[in-house]
PDB file of C-alpha atoms and ligand atoms in Angstrom:
ATOM      1  CA  MET A   1      -7.491  48.415  14.106  1.00 74.00           C
ATOM      2  CA  LYS A   2      -6.792  46.598  10.834  1.00 86.00           C
ATOM      3  CA  SER A   3      -6.884  42.804  11.146  1.00 93.00           C
ATOM      4  CA  ARG A   4      -3.557  41.056  10.919  1.00 97.00           C
ATOM      5  CA  ILE A   5      -2.833  38.200   8.527  1.00 98.00           C
ATOM      6  CA  VAL A   6      -0.125  35.533   8.608  1.00 98.00           C
ATOM      7  CA  THR A   7       0.161  33.353   5.493  1.00 98.00           C
ATOM      8  CA  ILE A   8       1.786  29.920   5.328  1.00 98.00           C
ATOM      9  CA  ASP A   9       2.336  28.423   1.885  1.00 98.00           C
ATOM     10  CA  GLY A  10       4.187  25.318   0.823  1.00 98.00           C
ATOM     11  CA  PRO A  11       3.925  21.921  -0.868  1.00 97.00           C
ATOM     12  CA  ALA A  12       1.890  18.894   0.233  1.00 93.00           C
ATOM     13  CA  GLY A  13       3.120  17.248   3.426  1.00 92.00           C
ATOM     14  CA  SER A  14       5.378  20.124   4.527  1.00 95.00           C
ATOM     15  CA  GLY A  15       3.453  20.294   7.809  1.00 93.00           C
ATOM     16  CA  LYS A  16       1.488  23.468   7.020  1.00 94.00           C
ATOM     17  CA  SER A  17      -1.813  22.289   8.464  1.00 91.00           C
ATOM     18  CA  THR A  18      -0.416  21.194  11.814  1.00 92.00           C
ATOM     19  CA  VAL A  19       1.729  24.257  12.399  1.00 96.00           C
ATOM     20  CA  SER A  20      -0.741  26.823  11.103  1.00 96.00           C
ATOM     21  CA  ARG A  21      -3.473  25.441  13.333  1.00 94.00           C
ATOM     22  CA  GLU A  22      -1.163  25.464  16.342  1.00 95.00           C
ATOM     23  CA  LEU A  23       0.196  28.921  15.533  1.00 97.00           C
ATOM     24  CA  ALA A  24      -3.363  30.282  15.268  1.00 96.00           C
ATOM     25  CA  ARG A  25      -4.281  28.621  18.580  1.00 95.00           C
ATOM     26  CA  ARG A  26      -1.304  30.110  20.404  1.00 96.00           C
ATOM     27  CA  LEU A  27      -1.912  33.572  18.967  1.00 97.00           C
ATOM     28  CA  GLY A  28      -5.650  33.270  19.695  1.00 96.00           C
ATOM     29  CA  TRP A  29      -6.370  34.041  16.014  1.00 96.00           C
ATOM     30  CA  SER A  30      -8.727  32.518  13.420  1.00 95.00           C
ATOM     31  CA  PHE A  31      -7.451  29.803  11.115  1.00 94.00           C
ATOM     32  CA  LEU A  32      -8.180  29.021   7.479  1.00 95.00           C
ATOM     33  CA  ASP A  33      -7.148  25.803   5.681  1.00 96.00           C
ATOM     34  CA  THR A  34      -7.664  26.694   2.009  1.00 97.00           C
ATOM     35  CA  GLY A  35      -6.675  23.210   0.797  1.00 97.00           C
ATOM     36  CA  ALA A  36      -9.792  21.945   2.592  1.00 97.00           C
ATOM     37  CA  MET A  37     -11.874  24.330   0.442  1.00 97.00           C
ATOM     38  CA  TYR A  38     -10.453  22.923  -2.812  1.00 98.00           C
ATOM     39  CA  ARG A  39     -10.925  19.404  -1.476  1.00 98.00           C
ATOM     40  CA  ALA A  40     -14.521  20.035  -0.339  1.00 98.00           C
ATOM     41  CA  LEU A  41     -15.459  21.329  -3.768  1.00 98.00           C
ATOM     42  CA  ALA A  42     -13.776  18.364  -5.513  1.00 98.00           C
ATOM     43  CA  TYR A  43     -15.665  15.998  -3.190  1.00 98.00           C
ATOM     44  CA  ALA A  44     -19.063  17.701  -3.643  1.00 98.00           C
ATOM     45  CA  ALA A  45     -18.674  17.757  -7.437  1.00 98.00           C
ATOM     46  CA  ALA A  46     -17.622  14.103  -7.649  1.00 97.00           C
ATOM     47  CA  GLU A  47     -20.503  13.083  -5.381  1.00 97.00           C
ATOM     48  CA  GLU A  48     -22.944  14.663  -7.823  1.00 97.00           C
ATOM     49  CA  GLY A  49     -21.248  12.889 -10.727  1.00 97.00           C
ATOM     50  CA  GLN A  50     -20.096  16.237 -12.092  1.00 97.00           C
ATOM     51  CA  ASP A  51     -17.256  16.191 -14.624  1.00 96.00           C
ATOM     52  CA  LEU A  52     -14.475  18.128 -12.846  1.00 97.00           C
ATOM     53  CA  GLY A  53     -13.288  19.495 -16.191  1.00 94.00           C
ATOM     54  CA  ASP A  54     -16.605  21.330 -16.643  1.00 97.00           C
ATOM     55  CA  GLU A  55     -15.849  24.573 -14.761  1.00 96.00           C
ATOM     56  CA  LYS A  56     -19.360  25.971 -15.145  1.00 97.00           C
ATOM     57  CA  GLY A  57     -20.942  22.827 -13.706  1.00 98.00           C
ATOM     58  CA  VAL A  58     -18.536  22.804 -10.743  1.00 98.00           C
ATOM     59  CA  ALA A  59     -19.019  26.554 -10.186  1.00 97.00           C
ATOM     60  CA  GLU A  60     -22.778  26.003 -10.061  1.00 97.00           C
ATOM     61  CA  ILE A  61     -22.273  23.419  -7.296  1.00 97.00           C
ATOM     62  CA  ALA A  62     -19.980  25.831  -5.403  1.00 96.00           C
ATOM     63  CA  GLY A  63     -22.713  28.484  -5.524  1.00 94.00           C
ATOM     64  CA  ARG A  64     -25.576  26.163  -4.590  1.00 95.00           C
ATOM     65  CA  GLN A  65     -24.046  24.030  -1.837  1.00 93.00           C
ATOM     66  CA  ASN A  66     -23.420  25.257   1.674  1.00 94.00           C
ATOM     67  CA  PHE A  67     -19.846  24.633   2.872  1.00 95.00           C
ATOM     68  CA  GLU A  68     -18.746  25.271   6.457  1.00 93.00           C
ATOM     69  CA  PHE A  69     -15.194  25.178   7.789  1.00 92.00           C
ATOM     70  CA  THR A  70     -14.769  24.953  11.550  1.00 88.00           C
ATOM     71  CA  PRO A  71     -11.431  24.573  13.341  1.00 80.00           C
ATOM     72  CA  SER A  72     -11.261  21.737  15.884  1.00 81.00           C
ATOM     73  CA  SER A  73      -8.519  20.117  17.943  1.00 77.00           C
ATOM     74  CA  GLU A  74      -8.079  17.370  15.311  1.00 75.00           C
ATOM     75  CA  GLY A  75      -7.913  19.752  12.366  1.00 78.00           C
ATOM     76  CA  ILE A  76     -10.419  21.624  10.300  1.00 87.00           C
ATOM     77  CA  LYS A  77     -13.953  20.190  10.303  1.00 94.00           C
ATOM     78  CA  VAL A  78     -15.709  20.489   6.962  1.00 97.00           C
ATOM     79  CA  PHE A  79     -19.486  20.334   6.558  1.00 97.00           C
ATOM     80  CA  LEU A  80     -21.376  20.048   3.292  1.00 97.00           C
ATOM     81  CA  ASP A  81     -24.982  21.035   3.929  1.00 93.00           C
ATOM     82  CA  ARG A  82     -24.421  20.154   7.605  1.00 94.00           C
ATOM     83  CA  ARG A  83     -22.967  16.727   6.795  1.00 97.00           C
ATOM     84  CA  ASP A  84     -19.485  16.162   8.214  1.00 97.00           C
ATOM     85  CA  ILE A  85     -17.191  15.344   5.260  1.00 97.00           C
ATOM     86  CA  SER A  86     -13.893  16.034   7.061  1.00 95.00           C
ATOM     87  CA  LYS A  87     -12.636  12.479   6.598  1.00 92.00           C
ATOM     88  CA  GLU A  88     -13.967  12.016   3.061  1.00 95.00           C
ATOM     89  CA  ILE A  89     -12.113  15.039   1.682  1.00 96.00           C
ATOM     90  CA  ARG A  90      -8.783  13.406   2.655  1.00 90.00           C
ATOM     91  CA  SER A  91      -9.460  10.217   0.643  1.00 90.00           C
ATOM     92  CA  PRO A  92      -6.935   9.188  -2.049  1.00 87.00           C
ATOM     93  CA  GLU A  93      -9.637   9.782  -4.721  1.00 93.00           C
ATOM     94  CA  VAL A  94     -10.162  13.402  -3.674  1.00 96.00           C
ATOM     95  CA  THR A  95      -6.401  13.934  -3.283  1.00 92.00           C
ATOM     96  CA  ALA A  96      -5.841  12.635  -6.813  1.00 92.00           C
ATOM     97  CA  SER A  97      -8.579  14.751  -8.385  1.00 95.00           C
ATOM     98  CA  VAL A  98      -8.269  18.070  -6.520  1.00 96.00           C
ATOM     99  CA  SER A  99      -5.579  19.465  -8.865  1.00 93.00           C
ATOM    100  CA  ARG A 100      -8.211  19.634 -11.614  1.00 94.00           C
ATOM    101  CA  ILE A 101     -10.238  22.089  -9.547  1.00 96.00           C
ATOM    102  CA  ALA A 102      -7.082  23.951  -8.496  1.00 96.00           C
ATOM    103  CA  SER A 103      -5.953  24.511 -12.090  1.00 96.00           C
ATOM    104  CA  SER A 104      -9.176  26.281 -13.098  1.00 97.00           C
ATOM    105  CA  VAL A 105      -8.976  30.090 -13.215  1.00 96.00           C
ATOM    106  CA  VAL A 106     -12.766  30.367 -12.856  1.00 97.00           C
ATOM    107  CA  LEU A 107     -12.942  28.126  -9.792  1.00 97.00           C
ATOM    108  CA  ARG A 108      -9.895  29.708  -8.161  1.00 98.00           C
ATOM    109  CA  ARG A 109     -11.525  33.115  -8.537  1.00 97.00           C
ATOM    110  CA  LEU A 110     -14.596  31.822  -6.683  1.00 96.00           C
ATOM    111  CA  LEU A 111     -12.598  30.265  -3.849  1.00 97.00           C
ATOM    112  CA  VAL A 112     -10.294  33.278  -3.519  1.00 98.00           C
ATOM    113  CA  GLU A 113     -13.376  35.467  -3.118  1.00 96.00           C
ATOM    114  CA  MET A 114     -14.617  33.144  -0.338  1.00 94.00           C
ATOM    115  CA  GLN A 115     -11.191  33.301   1.347  1.00 96.00           C
ATOM    116  CA  ARG A 116     -11.149  37.114   1.290  1.00 97.00           C
ATOM    117  CA  ASP A 117     -14.732  37.172   2.608  1.00 94.00           C
ATOM    118  CA  PHE A 118     -13.693  34.847   5.408  1.00 93.00           C
ATOM    119  CA  ALA A 119     -10.783  37.180   6.258  1.00 94.00           C
ATOM    120  CA  GLN A 120     -13.150  40.164   6.456  1.00 93.00           C
ATOM    121  CA  LYS A 121     -15.127  38.446   9.195  1.00 92.00           C
ATOM    122  CA  ALA A 122     -12.359  36.475  10.883  1.00 92.00           C
ATOM    123  CA  GLY A 123     -10.352  39.246  12.538  1.00 93.00           C
ATOM    124  CA  ASP A 124      -6.689  38.339  12.979  1.00 96.00           C
ATOM    125  CA  MET A 125      -6.014  35.178  11.023  1.00 96.00           C
ATOM    126  CA  VAL A 126      -3.478  32.513  10.058  1.00 97.00           C
ATOM    127  CA  THR A 127      -4.188  31.100   6.602  1.00 98.00           C
ATOM    128  CA  GLU A 128      -2.452  28.277   4.780  1.00 98.00           C
ATOM    129  CA  GLY A 129      -2.354  27.026   1.211  1.00 98.00           C
ATOM    130  CA  ARG A 130      -0.361  27.443  -1.982  1.00 98.00           C
ATOM    131  CA  ASP A 131      -1.098  31.068  -2.994  1.00 98.00           C
ATOM    132  CA  GLN A 132      -2.022  32.824   0.222  1.00 98.00           C
ATOM    133  CA  GLY A 133       1.020  35.110   0.385  1.00 98.00           C
ATOM    134  CA  SER A 134       1.613  35.380  -3.365  1.00 98.00           C
ATOM    135  CA  VAL A 135      -1.912  36.062  -4.672  1.00 98.00           C
ATOM    136  CA  VAL A 136      -4.715  36.111  -2.109  1.00 98.00           C
ATOM    137  CA  PHE A 137      -3.183  38.278   0.636  1.00 98.00           C
ATOM    138  CA  PRO A 138      -0.159  40.000  -0.963  1.00 98.00           C
ATOM    139  CA  ASP A 139      -0.159  42.599   1.847  1.00 97.00           C
ATOM    140  CA  ALA A 140      -0.115  40.017   4.653  1.00 98.00           C
ATOM    141  CA  ASP A 141       1.781  41.107   7.773  1.00 98.00           C
ATOM    142  CA  VAL A 142       4.002  38.012   7.906  1.00 98.00           C
ATOM    143  CA  LYS A 143       4.504  35.409   5.162  1.00 98.00           C
ATOM    144  CA  PHE A 144       6.045  31.991   5.630  1.00 98.00           C
ATOM    145  CA  TYR A 145       7.050  29.391   3.066  1.00 98.00           C
ATOM    146  CA  LEU A 146       7.291  25.945   4.629  1.00 98.00           C
ATOM    147  CA  ASP A 147       9.185  23.272   2.727  1.00 98.00           C
ATOM    148  CA  ALA A 148      10.681  19.815   3.333  1.00 98.00           C
ATOM    149  CA  GLY A 149      12.320  17.045   1.279  1.00 97.00           C
ATOM    150  CA  VAL A 150       9.924  14.888  -0.715  1.00 97.00           C
ATOM    151  CA  LYS A 151      10.800  11.671   1.135  1.00 97.00           C
ATOM    152  CA  ILE A 152      10.063  13.090   4.551  1.00 97.00           C
ATOM    153  CA  ARG A 153       6.851  14.665   3.277  1.00 97.00           C
ATOM    154  CA  ALA A 154       5.750  11.287   1.923  1.00 97.00           C
ATOM    155  CA  GLN A 155       6.540   9.613   5.261  1.00 96.00           C
ATOM    156  CA  ARG A 156       4.480  12.189   7.132  1.00 93.00           C
ATOM    157  CA  ARG A 157       1.556  11.884   4.738  1.00 91.00           C
ATOM    158  CA  ALA A 158       1.684   8.060   4.962  1.00 93.00           C
ATOM    159  CA  ALA A 159       1.663   8.230   8.778  1.00 92.00           C
ATOM    160  CA  GLU A 160      -1.373  10.550   8.695  1.00 87.00           C
ATOM    161  CA  LEU A 161      -3.244   8.243   6.314  1.00 86.00           C
ATOM    162  CA  GLU A 162      -2.393   5.193   8.418  1.00 91.00           C
ATOM    163  CA  ALA A 163      -3.563   6.960  11.558  1.00 89.00           C
ATOM    164  CA  SER A 164      -6.907   7.562   9.868  1.00 83.00           C
ATOM    165  CA  GLY A 165      -7.212   3.839   9.097  1.00 87.00           C
ATOM    166  CA  GLN A 166      -6.093   3.820   5.435  1.00 84.00           C
ATOM    167  CA  ARG A 167      -3.641   1.215   4.135  1.00 88.00           C
ATOM    168  CA  VAL A 168      -0.787   2.843   2.259  1.00 91.00           C
ATOM    169  CA  ASP A 169       2.307   2.026   0.250  1.00 95.00           C
ATOM    170  CA  ILE A 170       5.029   4.618   0.854  1.00 96.00           C
ATOM    171  CA  GLN A 171       6.200   4.505  -2.784  1.00 96.00           C
ATOM    172  CA  ASP A 172       2.661   5.240  -3.992  1.00 94.00           C
ATOM    173  CA  VAL A 173       2.348   8.133  -1.532  1.00 94.00           C
ATOM    174  CA  MET A 174       5.681   9.562  -2.716  1.00 96.00           C
ATOM    175  CA  LYS A 175       4.668   9.300  -6.380  1.00 96.00           C
ATOM    176  CA  ALA A 176       1.326  10.987  -5.624  1.00 94.00           C
ATOM    177  CA  ILE A 177       3.108  13.825  -3.795  1.00 96.00           C
ATOM    178  CA  GLU A 178       5.570  14.326  -6.655  1.00 96.00           C
ATOM    179  CA  LYS A 179       2.710  14.408  -9.140  1.00 95.00           C
ATOM    180  CA  ARG A 180       0.795  16.952  -7.053  1.00 94.00           C
ATOM    181  CA  ASP A 181       3.950  19.096  -6.554  1.00 95.00           C
ATOM    182  CA  LEU A 182       4.428  19.214 -10.302  1.00 96.00           C
ATOM    183  CA  ALA A 183       0.766  20.089 -10.945  1.00 95.00           C
ATOM    184  CA  ASP A 184       0.770  22.788  -8.224  1.00 96.00           C
ATOM    185  CA  LYS A 185       4.054  24.354  -9.333  1.00 97.00           C
ATOM    186  CA  SER A 186       3.559  24.241 -13.091  1.00 97.00           C
ATOM    187  CA  ARG A 187      -0.081  25.307 -13.469  1.00 96.00           C
ATOM    188  CA  GLU A 188      -0.736  28.687 -15.041  1.00 96.00           C
ATOM    189  CA  ALA A 189      -3.274  29.866 -12.478  1.00 96.00           C
ATOM    190  CA  ALA A 190      -1.605  30.931  -9.212  1.00 96.00           C
ATOM    191  CA  PRO A 191       1.128  28.280  -9.179  1.00 97.00           C
ATOM    192  CA  LEU A 192       2.813  27.386  -5.918  1.00 97.00           C
ATOM    193  CA  VAL A 193       5.724  29.823  -5.536  1.00 97.00           C
ATOM    194  CA  CYS A 194       7.714  31.104  -2.619  1.00 98.00           C
ATOM    195  CA  PRO A 195       6.711  34.778  -2.161  1.00 97.00           C
ATOM    196  CA  GLU A 196       9.767  37.057  -2.378  1.00 96.00           C
ATOM    197  CA  ASP A 197       9.104  38.524   1.051  1.00 97.00           C
ATOM    198  CA  ALA A 198       8.420  35.189   2.780  1.00 98.00           C
ATOM    199  CA  ILE A 199      10.414  33.694   5.636  1.00 98.00           C
ATOM    200  CA  VAL A 200      11.497  30.255   4.419  1.00 98.00           C
ATOM    201  CA  ILE A 201      11.539  27.362   6.890  1.00 98.00           C
ATOM    202  CA  ASP A 202      12.684  23.861   5.959  1.00 98.00           C
ATOM    203  CA  SER A 203      10.942  21.393   8.251  1.00 97.00           C
ATOM    204  CA  SER A 204      12.848  18.282   7.044  1.00 97.00           C
ATOM    205  CA  ASN A 205      14.864  17.931  10.229  1.00 96.00           C
ATOM    206  CA  ILE A 206      12.828  19.793  12.798  1.00 97.00           C
ATOM    207  CA  SER A 207       9.586  18.947  14.566  1.00 96.00           C
ATOM    208  CA  ALA A 208       6.246  20.670  14.084  1.00 96.00           C
ATOM    209  CA  GLU A 209       6.697  22.121  17.580  1.00 98.00           C
ATOM    210  CA  GLN A 210      10.046  23.672  16.604  1.00 98.00           C
ATOM    211  CA  VAL A 211       8.558  25.104  13.404  1.00 98.00           C
ATOM    212  CA  THR A 212       5.674  26.593  15.388  1.00 98.00           C
ATOM    213  CA  GLU A 213       8.089  28.126  17.912  1.00 98.00           C
ATOM    214  CA  ARG A 214      10.152  29.715  15.120  1.00 98.00           C
ATOM    215  CA  MET A 215       7.057  31.129  13.496  1.00 98.00           C
ATOM    216  CA  LEU A 216       5.696  32.407  16.766  1.00 98.00           C
ATOM    217  CA  SER A 217       8.879  34.290  17.574  1.00 98.00           C
ATOM    218  CA  ALA A 218       9.063  35.736  14.039  1.00 98.00           C
ATOM    219  CA  VAL A 219       5.436  36.917  14.269  1.00 98.00           C
ATOM    220  CA  LYS A 220       6.006  38.464  17.688  1.00 97.00           C
ATOM    221  CA  GLU A 221       9.117  40.239  16.426  1.00 97.00           C
ATOM    222  CA  ILE A 222       7.449  41.653  13.312  1.00 95.00           C
ATOM    223  CA  ILE A 223       3.972  42.526  14.590  1.00 91.00           C
TER     224      ILE A 223
HETATM  225  O1  C5P B   1      -3.128  21.464   1.313  1.00 63.70           O
HETATM  226  P1  C5P B   1      -3.900  20.339   0.681  1.00 63.70           P
HETATM  227  O2  C5P B   1      -3.057  19.153   0.363  1.00 63.70           O
HETATM  228  O3  C5P B   1      -5.110  19.958   1.458  1.00 63.70           O
HETATM  229  O4  C5P B   1      -4.425  20.954  -0.702  1.00 63.70           O
HETATM  230  C1  C5P B   1      -5.074  20.183  -1.654  1.00 63.70           C
HETATM  231  C2  C5P B   1      -4.849  20.739  -3.049  1.00 63.70           C
HETATM  232  O5  C5P B   1      -5.575  21.960  -3.194  1.00 63.70           O
HETATM  233  C3  C5P B   1      -3.406  21.104  -3.428  1.00 63.70           C
HETATM  234  O6  C5P B   1      -2.682  20.026  -3.977  1.00 63.70           O
HETATM  235  C4  C5P B   1      -3.586  22.201  -4.443  1.00 63.70           C
HETATM  236  O7  C5P B   1      -3.750  21.642  -5.742  1.00 63.70           O
HETATM  237  C5  C5P B   1      -4.873  22.857  -4.039  1.00 63.70           C
HETATM  238  N1  C5P B   1      -4.696  24.129  -3.350  1.00 63.70           N
HETATM  239  C6  C5P B   1      -4.462  25.252  -4.116  1.00 63.70           C
HETATM  240  N2  C5P B   1      -4.380  26.473  -3.517  1.00 63.70           N
HETATM  241  C7  C5P B   1      -4.499  26.601  -2.184  1.00 63.70           C
HETATM  242  C8  C5P B   1      -4.715  25.461  -1.388  1.00 63.70           C
HETATM  243  C9  C5P B   1      -4.780  24.230  -1.998  1.00 63.70           C
HETATM  244  O8  C5P B   1      -4.317  25.157  -5.322  1.00 63.70           O
HETATM  245  N3  C5P B   1      -4.459  27.806  -1.641  1.00 63.70           N
END
């Protein structure tokens, strides 16, 4: 039987990671956090002092380094040559620089290939990002677009950062989110869009649990 794919796209802080992980767990399916892939590459390149604007140099690092992505109860665990960099890839420095990687056609092509390879081996899968339903898996069985107001997204992101021990200013977090939204939506290569055939959910006034429940019933109805 053909593997089934559910895609969840949306802007930063819309709750994609939490609900896609939980949806995958409840369905008993694999889970892919593609933002973590962009972040891991940005981190690895910066660690080697690589100029992120030099696509060839970054692509060489992507080909040489060994990245592993393993789901865990606290989120996706990311290993760079067996070193756990799960926390490092969420730092404000990586968050601020990752759009440079994401705007490169060459680097996106590489990561999209890795995502499709992952899907080949993963069996049924829930995948989240910015272009999963629009570009990477246009024939996905169910597509969701998860959105929320910018203020609530900033509050959620700030709470996450605080929980991981980082000191944050809510205004700074909001500005960073707005900047990233603009970069993600206006770039030429696979910009963040809502796929035409996606089910749109606004999570501004509902909990992650309610979003997951809605998604679960939609998936069960369609598949
Ligand atoms: O989802 P997360 O905030 O971890 O994603 C980090 C960044 O990676 C996004 O701001 C976006 O620029 C990029 N990204 C992307 N395409 C994806 C996933 C993430 O461009 N499929």
